Coordinates of C-alpha atoms in Angstrom, one line a residue:
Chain E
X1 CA 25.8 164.1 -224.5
X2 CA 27.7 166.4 -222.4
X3 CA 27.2 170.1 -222.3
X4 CA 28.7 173.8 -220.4
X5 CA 27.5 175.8 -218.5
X6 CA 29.0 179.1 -218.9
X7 CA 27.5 182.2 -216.6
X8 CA 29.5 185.6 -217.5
X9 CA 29.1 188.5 -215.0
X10 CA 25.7 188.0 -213.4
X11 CA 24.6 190.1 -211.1
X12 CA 21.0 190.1 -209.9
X13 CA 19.9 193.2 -207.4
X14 CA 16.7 192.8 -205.1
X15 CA 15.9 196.1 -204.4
X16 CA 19.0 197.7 -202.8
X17 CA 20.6 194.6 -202.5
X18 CA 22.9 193.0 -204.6
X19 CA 22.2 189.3 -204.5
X20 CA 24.8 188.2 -207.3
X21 CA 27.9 190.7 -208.0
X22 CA 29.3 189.5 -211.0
X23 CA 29.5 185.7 -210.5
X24 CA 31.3 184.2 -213.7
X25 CA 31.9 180.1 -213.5
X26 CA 32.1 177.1 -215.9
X27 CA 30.6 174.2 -215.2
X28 CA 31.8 170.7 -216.6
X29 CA 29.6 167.7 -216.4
X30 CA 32.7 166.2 -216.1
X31 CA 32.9 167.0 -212.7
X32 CA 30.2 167.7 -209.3
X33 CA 30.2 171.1 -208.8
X34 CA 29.5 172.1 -205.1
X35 CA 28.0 175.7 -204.0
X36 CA 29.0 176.4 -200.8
X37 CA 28.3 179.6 -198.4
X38 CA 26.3 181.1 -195.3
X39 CA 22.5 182.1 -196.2
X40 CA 22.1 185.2 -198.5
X41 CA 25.5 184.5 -200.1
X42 CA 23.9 184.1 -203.3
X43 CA 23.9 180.5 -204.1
X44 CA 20.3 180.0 -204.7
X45 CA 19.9 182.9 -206.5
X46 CA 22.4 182.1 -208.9
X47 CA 20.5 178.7 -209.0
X48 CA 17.0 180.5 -210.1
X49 CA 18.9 182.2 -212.3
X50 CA 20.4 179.3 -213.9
X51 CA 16.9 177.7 -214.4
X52 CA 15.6 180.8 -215.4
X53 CA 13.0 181.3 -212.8
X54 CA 14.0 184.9 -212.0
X55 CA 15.8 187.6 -214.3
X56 CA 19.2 189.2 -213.9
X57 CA 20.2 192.5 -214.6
X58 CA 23.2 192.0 -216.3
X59 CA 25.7 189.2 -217.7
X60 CA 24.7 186.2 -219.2
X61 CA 24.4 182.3 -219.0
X62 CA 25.1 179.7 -222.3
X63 CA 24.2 176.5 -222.4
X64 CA 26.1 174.2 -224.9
X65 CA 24.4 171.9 -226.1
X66 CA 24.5 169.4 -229.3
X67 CA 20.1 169.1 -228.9
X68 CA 19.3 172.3 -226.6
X69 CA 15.4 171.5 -227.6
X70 CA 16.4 167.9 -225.8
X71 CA 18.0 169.2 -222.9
X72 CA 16.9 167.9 -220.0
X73 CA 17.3 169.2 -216.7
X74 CA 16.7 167.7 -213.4
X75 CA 15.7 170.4 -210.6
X76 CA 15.2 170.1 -207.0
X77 CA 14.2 173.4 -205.4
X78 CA 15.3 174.7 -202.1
X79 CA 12.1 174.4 -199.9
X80 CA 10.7 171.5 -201.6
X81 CA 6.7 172.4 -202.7
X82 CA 4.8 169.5 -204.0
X83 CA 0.5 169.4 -205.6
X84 CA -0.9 167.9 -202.0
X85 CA -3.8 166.0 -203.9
X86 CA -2.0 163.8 -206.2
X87 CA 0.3 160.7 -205.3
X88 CA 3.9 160.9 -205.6
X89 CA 3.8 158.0 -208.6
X90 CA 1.3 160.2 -210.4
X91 CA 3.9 163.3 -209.9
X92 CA 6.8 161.3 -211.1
X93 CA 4.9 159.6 -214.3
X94 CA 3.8 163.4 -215.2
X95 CA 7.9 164.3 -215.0
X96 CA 8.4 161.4 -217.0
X97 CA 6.0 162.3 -219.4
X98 CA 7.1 166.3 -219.4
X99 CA 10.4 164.8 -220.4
X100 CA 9.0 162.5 -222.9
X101 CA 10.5 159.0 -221.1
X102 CA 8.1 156.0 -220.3
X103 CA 5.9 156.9 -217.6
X104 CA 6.2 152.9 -216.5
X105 CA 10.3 154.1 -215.4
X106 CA 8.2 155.6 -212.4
X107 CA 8.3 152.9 -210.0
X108 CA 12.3 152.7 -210.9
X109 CA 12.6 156.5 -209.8
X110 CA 10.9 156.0 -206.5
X111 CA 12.6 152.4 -205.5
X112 CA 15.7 154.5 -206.2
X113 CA 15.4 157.1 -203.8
X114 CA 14.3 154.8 -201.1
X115 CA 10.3 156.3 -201.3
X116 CA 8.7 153.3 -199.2
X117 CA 6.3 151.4 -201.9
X118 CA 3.2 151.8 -199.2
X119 CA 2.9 155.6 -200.0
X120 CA 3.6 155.4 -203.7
X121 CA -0.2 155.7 -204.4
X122 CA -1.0 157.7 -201.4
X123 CA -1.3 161.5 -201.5
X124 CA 1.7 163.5 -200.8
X125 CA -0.4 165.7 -198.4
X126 CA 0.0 162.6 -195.9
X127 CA 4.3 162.6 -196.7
X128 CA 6.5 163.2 -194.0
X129 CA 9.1 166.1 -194.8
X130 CA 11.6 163.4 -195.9
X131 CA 9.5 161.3 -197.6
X132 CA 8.6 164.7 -199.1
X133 CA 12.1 165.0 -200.3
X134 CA 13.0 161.9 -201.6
X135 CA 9.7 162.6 -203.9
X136 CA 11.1 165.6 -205.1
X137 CA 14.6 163.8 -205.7
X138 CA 13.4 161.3 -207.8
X139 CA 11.0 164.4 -209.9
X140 CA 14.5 165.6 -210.1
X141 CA 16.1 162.1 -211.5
X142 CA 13.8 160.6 -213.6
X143 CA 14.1 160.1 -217.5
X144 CA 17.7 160.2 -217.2
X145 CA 18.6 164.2 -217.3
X146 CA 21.3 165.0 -218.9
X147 CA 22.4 167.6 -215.8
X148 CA 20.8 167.6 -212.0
X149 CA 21.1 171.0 -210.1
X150 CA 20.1 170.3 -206.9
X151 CA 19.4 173.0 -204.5
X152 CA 19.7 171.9 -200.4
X153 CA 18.8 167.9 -201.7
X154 CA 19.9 166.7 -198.1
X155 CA 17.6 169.1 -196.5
X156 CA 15.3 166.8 -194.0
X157 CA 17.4 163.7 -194.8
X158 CA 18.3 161.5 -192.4
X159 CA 21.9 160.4 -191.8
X160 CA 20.8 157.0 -194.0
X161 CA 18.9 158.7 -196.4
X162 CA 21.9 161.5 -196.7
X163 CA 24.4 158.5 -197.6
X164 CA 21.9 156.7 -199.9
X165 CA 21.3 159.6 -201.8
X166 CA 25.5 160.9 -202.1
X167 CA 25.7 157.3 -203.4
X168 CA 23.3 157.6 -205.6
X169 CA 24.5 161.0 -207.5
X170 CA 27.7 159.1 -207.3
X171 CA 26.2 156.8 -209.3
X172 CA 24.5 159.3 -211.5
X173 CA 27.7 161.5 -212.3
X174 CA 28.9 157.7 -213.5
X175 CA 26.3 157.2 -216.2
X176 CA 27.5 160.7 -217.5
X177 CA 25.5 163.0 -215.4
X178 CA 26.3 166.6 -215.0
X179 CA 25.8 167.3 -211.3
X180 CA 25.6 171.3 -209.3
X181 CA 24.9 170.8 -205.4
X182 CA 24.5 173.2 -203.5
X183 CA 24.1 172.4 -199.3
X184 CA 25.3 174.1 -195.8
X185 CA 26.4 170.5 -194.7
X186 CA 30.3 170.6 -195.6
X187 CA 30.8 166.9 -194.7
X188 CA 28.4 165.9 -197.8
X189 CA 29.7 168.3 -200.2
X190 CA 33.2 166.8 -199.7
X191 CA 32.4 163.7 -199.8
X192 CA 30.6 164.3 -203.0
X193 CA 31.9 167.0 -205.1
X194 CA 35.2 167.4 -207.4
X195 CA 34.9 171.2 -206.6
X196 CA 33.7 173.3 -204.6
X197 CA 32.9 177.0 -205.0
X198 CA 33.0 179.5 -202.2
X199 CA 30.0 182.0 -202.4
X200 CA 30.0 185.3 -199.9
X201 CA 28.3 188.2 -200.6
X202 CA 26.8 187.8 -204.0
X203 CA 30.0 186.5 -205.3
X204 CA 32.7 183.5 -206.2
X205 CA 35.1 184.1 -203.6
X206 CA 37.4 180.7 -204.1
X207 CA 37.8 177.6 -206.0
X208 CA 38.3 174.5 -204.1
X209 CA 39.4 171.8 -205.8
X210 CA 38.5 168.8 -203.5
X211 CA 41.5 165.8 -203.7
X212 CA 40.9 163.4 -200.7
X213 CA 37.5 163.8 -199.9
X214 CA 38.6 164.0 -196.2
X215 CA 37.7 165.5 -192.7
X216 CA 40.6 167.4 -192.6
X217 CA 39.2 169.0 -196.0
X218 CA 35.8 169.5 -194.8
X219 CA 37.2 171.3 -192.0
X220 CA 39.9 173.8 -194.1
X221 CA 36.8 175.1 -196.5
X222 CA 34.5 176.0 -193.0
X223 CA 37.9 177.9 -191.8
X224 CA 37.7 179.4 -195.5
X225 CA 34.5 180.6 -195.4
X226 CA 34.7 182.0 -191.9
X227 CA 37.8 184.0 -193.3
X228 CA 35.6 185.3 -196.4
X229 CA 32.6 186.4 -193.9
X230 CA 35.2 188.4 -191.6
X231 CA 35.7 190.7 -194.2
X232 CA 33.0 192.1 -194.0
X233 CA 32.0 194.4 -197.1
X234 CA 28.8 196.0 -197.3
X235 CA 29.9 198.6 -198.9
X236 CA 30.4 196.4 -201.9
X237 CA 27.2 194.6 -201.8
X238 CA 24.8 197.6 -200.9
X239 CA 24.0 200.0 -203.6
Chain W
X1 CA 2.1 170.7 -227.6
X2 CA 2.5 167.3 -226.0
X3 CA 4.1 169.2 -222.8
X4 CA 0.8 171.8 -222.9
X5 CA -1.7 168.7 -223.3
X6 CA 0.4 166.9 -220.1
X7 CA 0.1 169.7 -218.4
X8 CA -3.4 169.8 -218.9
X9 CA -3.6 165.9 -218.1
X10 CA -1.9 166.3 -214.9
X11 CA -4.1 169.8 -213.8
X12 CA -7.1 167.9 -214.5
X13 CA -5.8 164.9 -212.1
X14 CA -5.2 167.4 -209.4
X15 CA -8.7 168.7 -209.7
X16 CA -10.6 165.8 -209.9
X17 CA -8.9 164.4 -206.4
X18 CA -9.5 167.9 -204.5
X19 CA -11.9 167.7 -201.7
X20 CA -13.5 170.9 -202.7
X21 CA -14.3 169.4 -206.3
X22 CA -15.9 166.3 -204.9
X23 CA -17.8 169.1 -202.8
X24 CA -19.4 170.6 -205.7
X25 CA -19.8 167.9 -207.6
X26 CA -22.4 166.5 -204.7
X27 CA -23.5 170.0 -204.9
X28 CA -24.2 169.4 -208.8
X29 CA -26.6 166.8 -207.9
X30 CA -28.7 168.2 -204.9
X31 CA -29.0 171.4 -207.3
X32 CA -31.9 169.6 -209.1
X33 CA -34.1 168.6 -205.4
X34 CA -33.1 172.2 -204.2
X35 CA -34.3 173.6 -207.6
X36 CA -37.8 171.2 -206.7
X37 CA -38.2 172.6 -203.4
X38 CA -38.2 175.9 -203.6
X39 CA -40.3 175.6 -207.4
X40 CA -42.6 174.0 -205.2
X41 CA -43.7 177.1 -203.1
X42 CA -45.2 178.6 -205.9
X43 CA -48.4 177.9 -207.7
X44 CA -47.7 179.1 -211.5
X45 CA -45.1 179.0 -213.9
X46 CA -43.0 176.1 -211.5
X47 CA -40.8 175.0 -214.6
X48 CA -39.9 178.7 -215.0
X49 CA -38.9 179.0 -211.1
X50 CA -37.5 176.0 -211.3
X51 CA -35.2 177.0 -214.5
X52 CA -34.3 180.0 -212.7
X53 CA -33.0 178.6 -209.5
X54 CA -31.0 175.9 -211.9
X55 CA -28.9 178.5 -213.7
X56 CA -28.6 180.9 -210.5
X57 CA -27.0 177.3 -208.8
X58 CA -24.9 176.5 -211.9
X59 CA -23.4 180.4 -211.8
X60 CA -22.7 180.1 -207.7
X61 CA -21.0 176.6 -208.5
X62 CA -18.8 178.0 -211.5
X63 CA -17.9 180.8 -209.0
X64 CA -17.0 178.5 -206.1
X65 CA -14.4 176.8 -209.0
X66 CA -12.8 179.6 -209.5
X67 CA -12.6 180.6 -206.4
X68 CA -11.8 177.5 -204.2
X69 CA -10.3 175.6 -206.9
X70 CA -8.9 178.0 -209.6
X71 CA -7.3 180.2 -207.2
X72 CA -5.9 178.2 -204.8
X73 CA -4.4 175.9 -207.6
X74 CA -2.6 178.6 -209.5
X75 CA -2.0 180.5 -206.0
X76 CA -0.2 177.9 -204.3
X77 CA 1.8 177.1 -207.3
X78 CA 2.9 180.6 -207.4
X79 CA 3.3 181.7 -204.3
X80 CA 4.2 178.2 -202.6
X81 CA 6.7 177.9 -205.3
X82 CA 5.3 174.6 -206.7
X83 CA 6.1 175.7 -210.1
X84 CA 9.6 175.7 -210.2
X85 CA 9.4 172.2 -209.9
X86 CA 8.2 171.9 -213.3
X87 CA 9.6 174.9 -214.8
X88 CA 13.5 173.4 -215.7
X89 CA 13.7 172.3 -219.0
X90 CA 12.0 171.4 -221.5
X91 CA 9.1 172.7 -220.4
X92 CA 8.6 176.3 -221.2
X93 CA 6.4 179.2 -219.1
X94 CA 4.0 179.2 -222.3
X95 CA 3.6 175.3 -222.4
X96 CA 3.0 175.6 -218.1
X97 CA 0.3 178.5 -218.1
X98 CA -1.3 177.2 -221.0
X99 CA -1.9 173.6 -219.6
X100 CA -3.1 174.9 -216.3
X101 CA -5.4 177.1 -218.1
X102 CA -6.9 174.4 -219.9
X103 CA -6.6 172.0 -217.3
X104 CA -8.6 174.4 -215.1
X105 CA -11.2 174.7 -217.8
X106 CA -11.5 171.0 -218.3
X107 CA -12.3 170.8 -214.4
X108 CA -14.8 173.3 -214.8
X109 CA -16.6 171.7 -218.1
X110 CA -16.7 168.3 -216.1
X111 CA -18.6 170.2 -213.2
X112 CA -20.8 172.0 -215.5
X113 CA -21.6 168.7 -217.3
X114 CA -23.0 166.9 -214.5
X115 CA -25.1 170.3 -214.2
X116 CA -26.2 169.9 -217.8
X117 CA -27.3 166.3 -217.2
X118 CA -29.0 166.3 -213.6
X119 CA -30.8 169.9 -214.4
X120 CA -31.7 168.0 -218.0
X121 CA -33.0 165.1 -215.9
X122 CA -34.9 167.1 -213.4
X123 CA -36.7 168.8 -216.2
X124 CA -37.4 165.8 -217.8
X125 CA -39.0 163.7 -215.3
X126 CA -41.0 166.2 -213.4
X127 CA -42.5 168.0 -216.1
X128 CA -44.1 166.2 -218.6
X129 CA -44.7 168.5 -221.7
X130 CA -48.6 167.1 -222.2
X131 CA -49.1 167.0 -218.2
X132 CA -51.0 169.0 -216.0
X133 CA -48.0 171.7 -215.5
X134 CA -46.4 171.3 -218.8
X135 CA -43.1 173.0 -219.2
X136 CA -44.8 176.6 -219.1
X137 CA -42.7 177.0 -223.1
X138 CA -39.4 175.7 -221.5
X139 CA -37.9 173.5 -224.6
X140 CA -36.4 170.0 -224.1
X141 CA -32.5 171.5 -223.9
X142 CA -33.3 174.0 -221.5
X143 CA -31.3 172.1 -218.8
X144 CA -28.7 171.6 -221.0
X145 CA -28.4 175.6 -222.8
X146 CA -28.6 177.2 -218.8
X147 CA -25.4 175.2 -217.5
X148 CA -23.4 175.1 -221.3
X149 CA -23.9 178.6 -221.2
X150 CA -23.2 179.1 -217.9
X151 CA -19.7 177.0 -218.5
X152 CA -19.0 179.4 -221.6
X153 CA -19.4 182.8 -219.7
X154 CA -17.4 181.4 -216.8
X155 CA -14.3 181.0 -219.3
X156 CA -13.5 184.9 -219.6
X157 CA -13.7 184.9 -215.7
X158 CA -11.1 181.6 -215.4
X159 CA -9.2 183.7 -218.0
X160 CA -9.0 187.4 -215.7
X161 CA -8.3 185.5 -212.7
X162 CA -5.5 183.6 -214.7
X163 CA -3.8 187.2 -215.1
X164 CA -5.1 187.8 -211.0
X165 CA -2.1 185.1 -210.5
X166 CA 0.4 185.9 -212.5
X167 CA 0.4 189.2 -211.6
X168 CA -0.1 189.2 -207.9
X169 CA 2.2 188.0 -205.3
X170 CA 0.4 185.8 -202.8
X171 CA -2.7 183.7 -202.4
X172 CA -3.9 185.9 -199.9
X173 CA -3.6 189.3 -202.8
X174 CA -4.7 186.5 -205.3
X175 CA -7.8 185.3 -203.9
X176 CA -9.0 189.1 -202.6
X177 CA -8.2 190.8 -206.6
X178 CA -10.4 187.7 -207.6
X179 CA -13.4 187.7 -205.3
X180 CA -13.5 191.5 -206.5
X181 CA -13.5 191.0 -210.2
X182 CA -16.0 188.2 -209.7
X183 CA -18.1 190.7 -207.3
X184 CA -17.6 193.3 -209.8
X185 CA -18.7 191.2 -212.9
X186 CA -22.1 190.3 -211.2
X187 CA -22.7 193.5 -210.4
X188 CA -22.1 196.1 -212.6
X189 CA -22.8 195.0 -216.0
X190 CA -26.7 194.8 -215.1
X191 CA -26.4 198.6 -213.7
X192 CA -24.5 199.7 -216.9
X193 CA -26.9 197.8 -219.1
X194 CA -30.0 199.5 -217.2
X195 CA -27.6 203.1 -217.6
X196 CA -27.6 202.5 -221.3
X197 CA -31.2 202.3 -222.0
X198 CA -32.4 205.1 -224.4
X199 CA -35.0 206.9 -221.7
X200 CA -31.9 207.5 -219.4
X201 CA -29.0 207.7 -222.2
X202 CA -31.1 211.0 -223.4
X203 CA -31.0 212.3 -220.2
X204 CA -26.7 212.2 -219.8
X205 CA -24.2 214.6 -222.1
X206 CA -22.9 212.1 -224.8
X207 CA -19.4 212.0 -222.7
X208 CA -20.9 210.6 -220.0
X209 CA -22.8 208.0 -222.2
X210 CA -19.5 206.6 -224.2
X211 CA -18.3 207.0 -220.7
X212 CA -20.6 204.5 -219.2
X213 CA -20.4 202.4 -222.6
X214 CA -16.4 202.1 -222.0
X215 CA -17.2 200.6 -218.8
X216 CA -19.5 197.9 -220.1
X217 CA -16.8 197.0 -222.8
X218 CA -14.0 196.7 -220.1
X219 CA -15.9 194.1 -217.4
X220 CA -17.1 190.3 -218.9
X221 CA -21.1 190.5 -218.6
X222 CA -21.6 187.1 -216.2
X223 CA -25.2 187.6 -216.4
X224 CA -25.1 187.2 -220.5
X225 CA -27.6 190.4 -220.8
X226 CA -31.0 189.0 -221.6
X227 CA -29.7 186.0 -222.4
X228 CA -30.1 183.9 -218.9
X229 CA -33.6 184.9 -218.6
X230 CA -34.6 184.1 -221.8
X231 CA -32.6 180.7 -221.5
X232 CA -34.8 180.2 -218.2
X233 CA -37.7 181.4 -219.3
X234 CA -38.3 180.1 -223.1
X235 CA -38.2 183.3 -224.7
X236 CA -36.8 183.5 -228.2
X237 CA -33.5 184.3 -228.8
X238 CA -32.1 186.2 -232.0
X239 CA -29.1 184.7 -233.4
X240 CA -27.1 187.8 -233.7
X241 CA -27.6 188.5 -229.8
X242 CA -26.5 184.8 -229.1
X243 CA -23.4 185.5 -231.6
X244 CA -22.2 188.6 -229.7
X245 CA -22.4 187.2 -226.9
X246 CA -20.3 184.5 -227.7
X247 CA -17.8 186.8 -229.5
X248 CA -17.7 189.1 -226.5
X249 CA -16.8 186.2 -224.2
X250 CA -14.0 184.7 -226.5
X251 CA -12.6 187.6 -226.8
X252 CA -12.2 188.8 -223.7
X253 CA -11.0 185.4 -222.5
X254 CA -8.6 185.9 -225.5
X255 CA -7.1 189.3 -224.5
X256 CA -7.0 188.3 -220.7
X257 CA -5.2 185.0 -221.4
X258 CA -2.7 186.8 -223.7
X259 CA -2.0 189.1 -220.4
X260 CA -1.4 186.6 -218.4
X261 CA 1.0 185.0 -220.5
X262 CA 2.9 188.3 -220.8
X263 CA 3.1 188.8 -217.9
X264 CA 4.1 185.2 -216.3
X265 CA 6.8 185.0 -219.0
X266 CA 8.7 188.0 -217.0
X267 CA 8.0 187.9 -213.7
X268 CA 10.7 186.5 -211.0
X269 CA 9.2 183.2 -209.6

């Protein structure tokens, strides 16, 4: 079951700024979308908006779906936040649950993301930040969601854990996964994505359509970027 | 609903393995030897004393829940963010709130219920109806009216401090909106319940008296009127009080809960 994402026009102001400036994409699960840009460009904004944790002033964002009241949607949050007083099986059986899946594909999540099984029942107060991660990763993953957006997901990663989990949404996008990544670490996103979308300044500045998956790539959308953040337009994003 | 009662399911989880519950549950059972000791320092009426200190326990520990527990639960998930975890889809803002809210309730029913049974059990074994003491009038479900009751007031309480964190923006503007509402619920209520008596209402213009009546109706009486006293102290109670009281309570938790949903369906998070 496939479905679009189709965001017309947002723009979302904070005050005197404007965080989004009339961002329109479409997003097919066919492909892994990357979001890529410096901080305050707009790319996790446009993710809250998306999962419609904050408002937006203008535009609008449809979701086709053939079930929307089955929709599922795996979520990873920048700044990974997880209850301190409950275990991280308990926390994944409960997303499981939320999501109507069998709460016994729990252990499955966890082996999947590489959670060592000695803190499965321990509380996530005593996780490291990685472990912290991978427990939000496999929230994110379990009962099978039809999309995952996925904000920062190889934020306090190792350089294993990073490559286990790009393999692993490799594998997900194969069992007909829709996938949105957004990350600062341009190696990853190249490896990973089909496309890539250049954010600066509230807005889509380029789509880069990713063919080799190479260094050489990696390298060319960091000079892009540069090039987009030396023009410099406050004018435009200031109100 | 299945989403609202796994919600629930899950809040309840988080509650019962908090330090700070495990706290007051030990706190639920020294209540009953505190409750002894201090009875003990008087000479008459100890079933009475000891009633009294039982209710005034079970009100402090349904305060500390909301406080330590309530607060801090819902605070961290909003201002730490913890909720956008669970907010993608399917699960709506309604289904969320809603599930806390009862999950927080459920928390608080459990600590009240261990109230109910060690206060019952106090009474029970150290005052034997034909003994020397007696129960001074105190009937057999004493222990289990004071902390049931208490329970019930502390819902309308749970329910304003449910709209405290959806409305505010951090734990710290969270926990200092609620310890005044709490403050302010103790204490007023009795002062605009002694300002509505008939010697001093016929002293005041009629403004000032719908004035001070407007008041009453806007703040949750905590200490239930006459109510708690005549729990403690085996006084009769007329049914239509008891009924008012109730109504009162349910529907302010009603109108407060409604708020809170309002306004946590259009706030950023």
């Amino acid at each position: 079951m496939f479905e679009h994402w189709e965001l017309n026009n947002l723009v979302k102001t904070y005050h005197t700024k404007k965080a989004l400036n009339g961002v329109s994409i479409s997003l097919n699960p066919n492909e892994i979308t990357g979001l890529f840009g410096t901080n305050g460009a707009g790319k996790s904004t446009l993710i809250k908006c998306m999962m419609n944790l904050i408002s937006f002033d203008e535009g609008s964002i449809h979701h086709n779906s053939e079930q929307p009241q089955n929709t599922h949607i795996g979520y990873l949050p920048e700044l990974i936040q997880l209850p301190e007083s409950i275990s991280a099986l308990q926390l994944i059986r409960h997303g499981l649950r939320l999501k109507q899946s069998d709460p016994n594909l729990a252990e499955e999540s966890l082996t999947e993301v590489g959670l060592d099984s000695a803190f499965w029942n321990k509380p996530i107060s005593t996780y490291s930040k990685g472990m912290r991660q991978r427990t939000g990763l496999a929230f994110a993953l379990a009962g099978n969601p039809s999309w995952l957006v996925l904000d920062e997901p190889m934020s306090g990663l190792d350089a294993m854990g990073r490559k286990h989990v790009l393999e692993l949404l490799k594998k997900r996008h194969k069992e007909q996964c829709g996938i949105l990544i957004c990350s600062h670490i341009v190696p990853d996103l190249v490896r990973l994505c089909d496309r890539i979308l250049i954010m600066a300044a509230g807005e889509v500045r380029e789509n880069f359509i990713v063919e080799k998956h190479s260094m050489e790539e990696a390298e060319h959308l960091e000079s892009r970027l540069e090039d987009w953040e030396k023009l410099k337009i406050p004018e435009a994003i200031t109100i | 609903m299945s989403s609202i009662f796994e919600t629930m399911r899950f809040t309840a989880l988080e509650i019962i393995r908090m330090r700070v519950f495990h706290v007051l549950i030990a706190g639920a059972f020294l209540l009953p030897i505190m409750a002894l000791i201090f009875s003990n320092l008087f000479l008459f009426d100890i079933a009475k004393v000891q009633a009294d200190v039982l209710i005034s326990g079970a009100r402090i520990l349904a305060s500390v829940y909301i406080l330590f527990i309530a607060v801090t639960l819902l605070g961290k998930d909003i201002s730490q963010k913890i909720c956008h975890l669970f907010l993608a889809p399917p699960l709506s803002r309604f289904s969320y709130l809603t599930g806390r809210f009862l999950g927080l309730l459920f928390g608080l029913f459990l600590l009240m219920l261990v109230v109910m049974l060690t206060s019952e059990a106090s009474l029970l074994l150290m005052f034997n109806p034909d003994g020397e003491n007696g129960r001074n009038a105190l009937p057999w479900y004493t222990g289990l009216s004071l902390a049931g009751f208490t329970f019930y007031q502390h819902i309308s309480l749970l329910a304003a401090v449910l709209l405290i964190c959806t409305w505010a923006s951090g734990l710290a503007e969270m926990l200092v909106f609620s310890v005044a509402i709490l403050l302010i619920s103790w204490v007023v209520p009795p002062i605009i319940l002694a300002l509505q008596s008939p010697d001093i209402t016929s002293q005041f213009p009629t403004l000032i008296t719908t004035l001070i009546e407007t008041i009453g109706m806007i703040l949750p009486r905590l200490n239930g009127g006459n109510i708690g006293l005549a729990l403690a102290h085996g006084f009769p109670l007329s049914f239509s009080n008891i009924a008012w009281h109730l109504v009162e309570h349910a529907a302010y938790a009603f109108v407060m809960f409604g708020l809170a949903q309002l306004v946590f369906s259009r706030r950023d998070l």
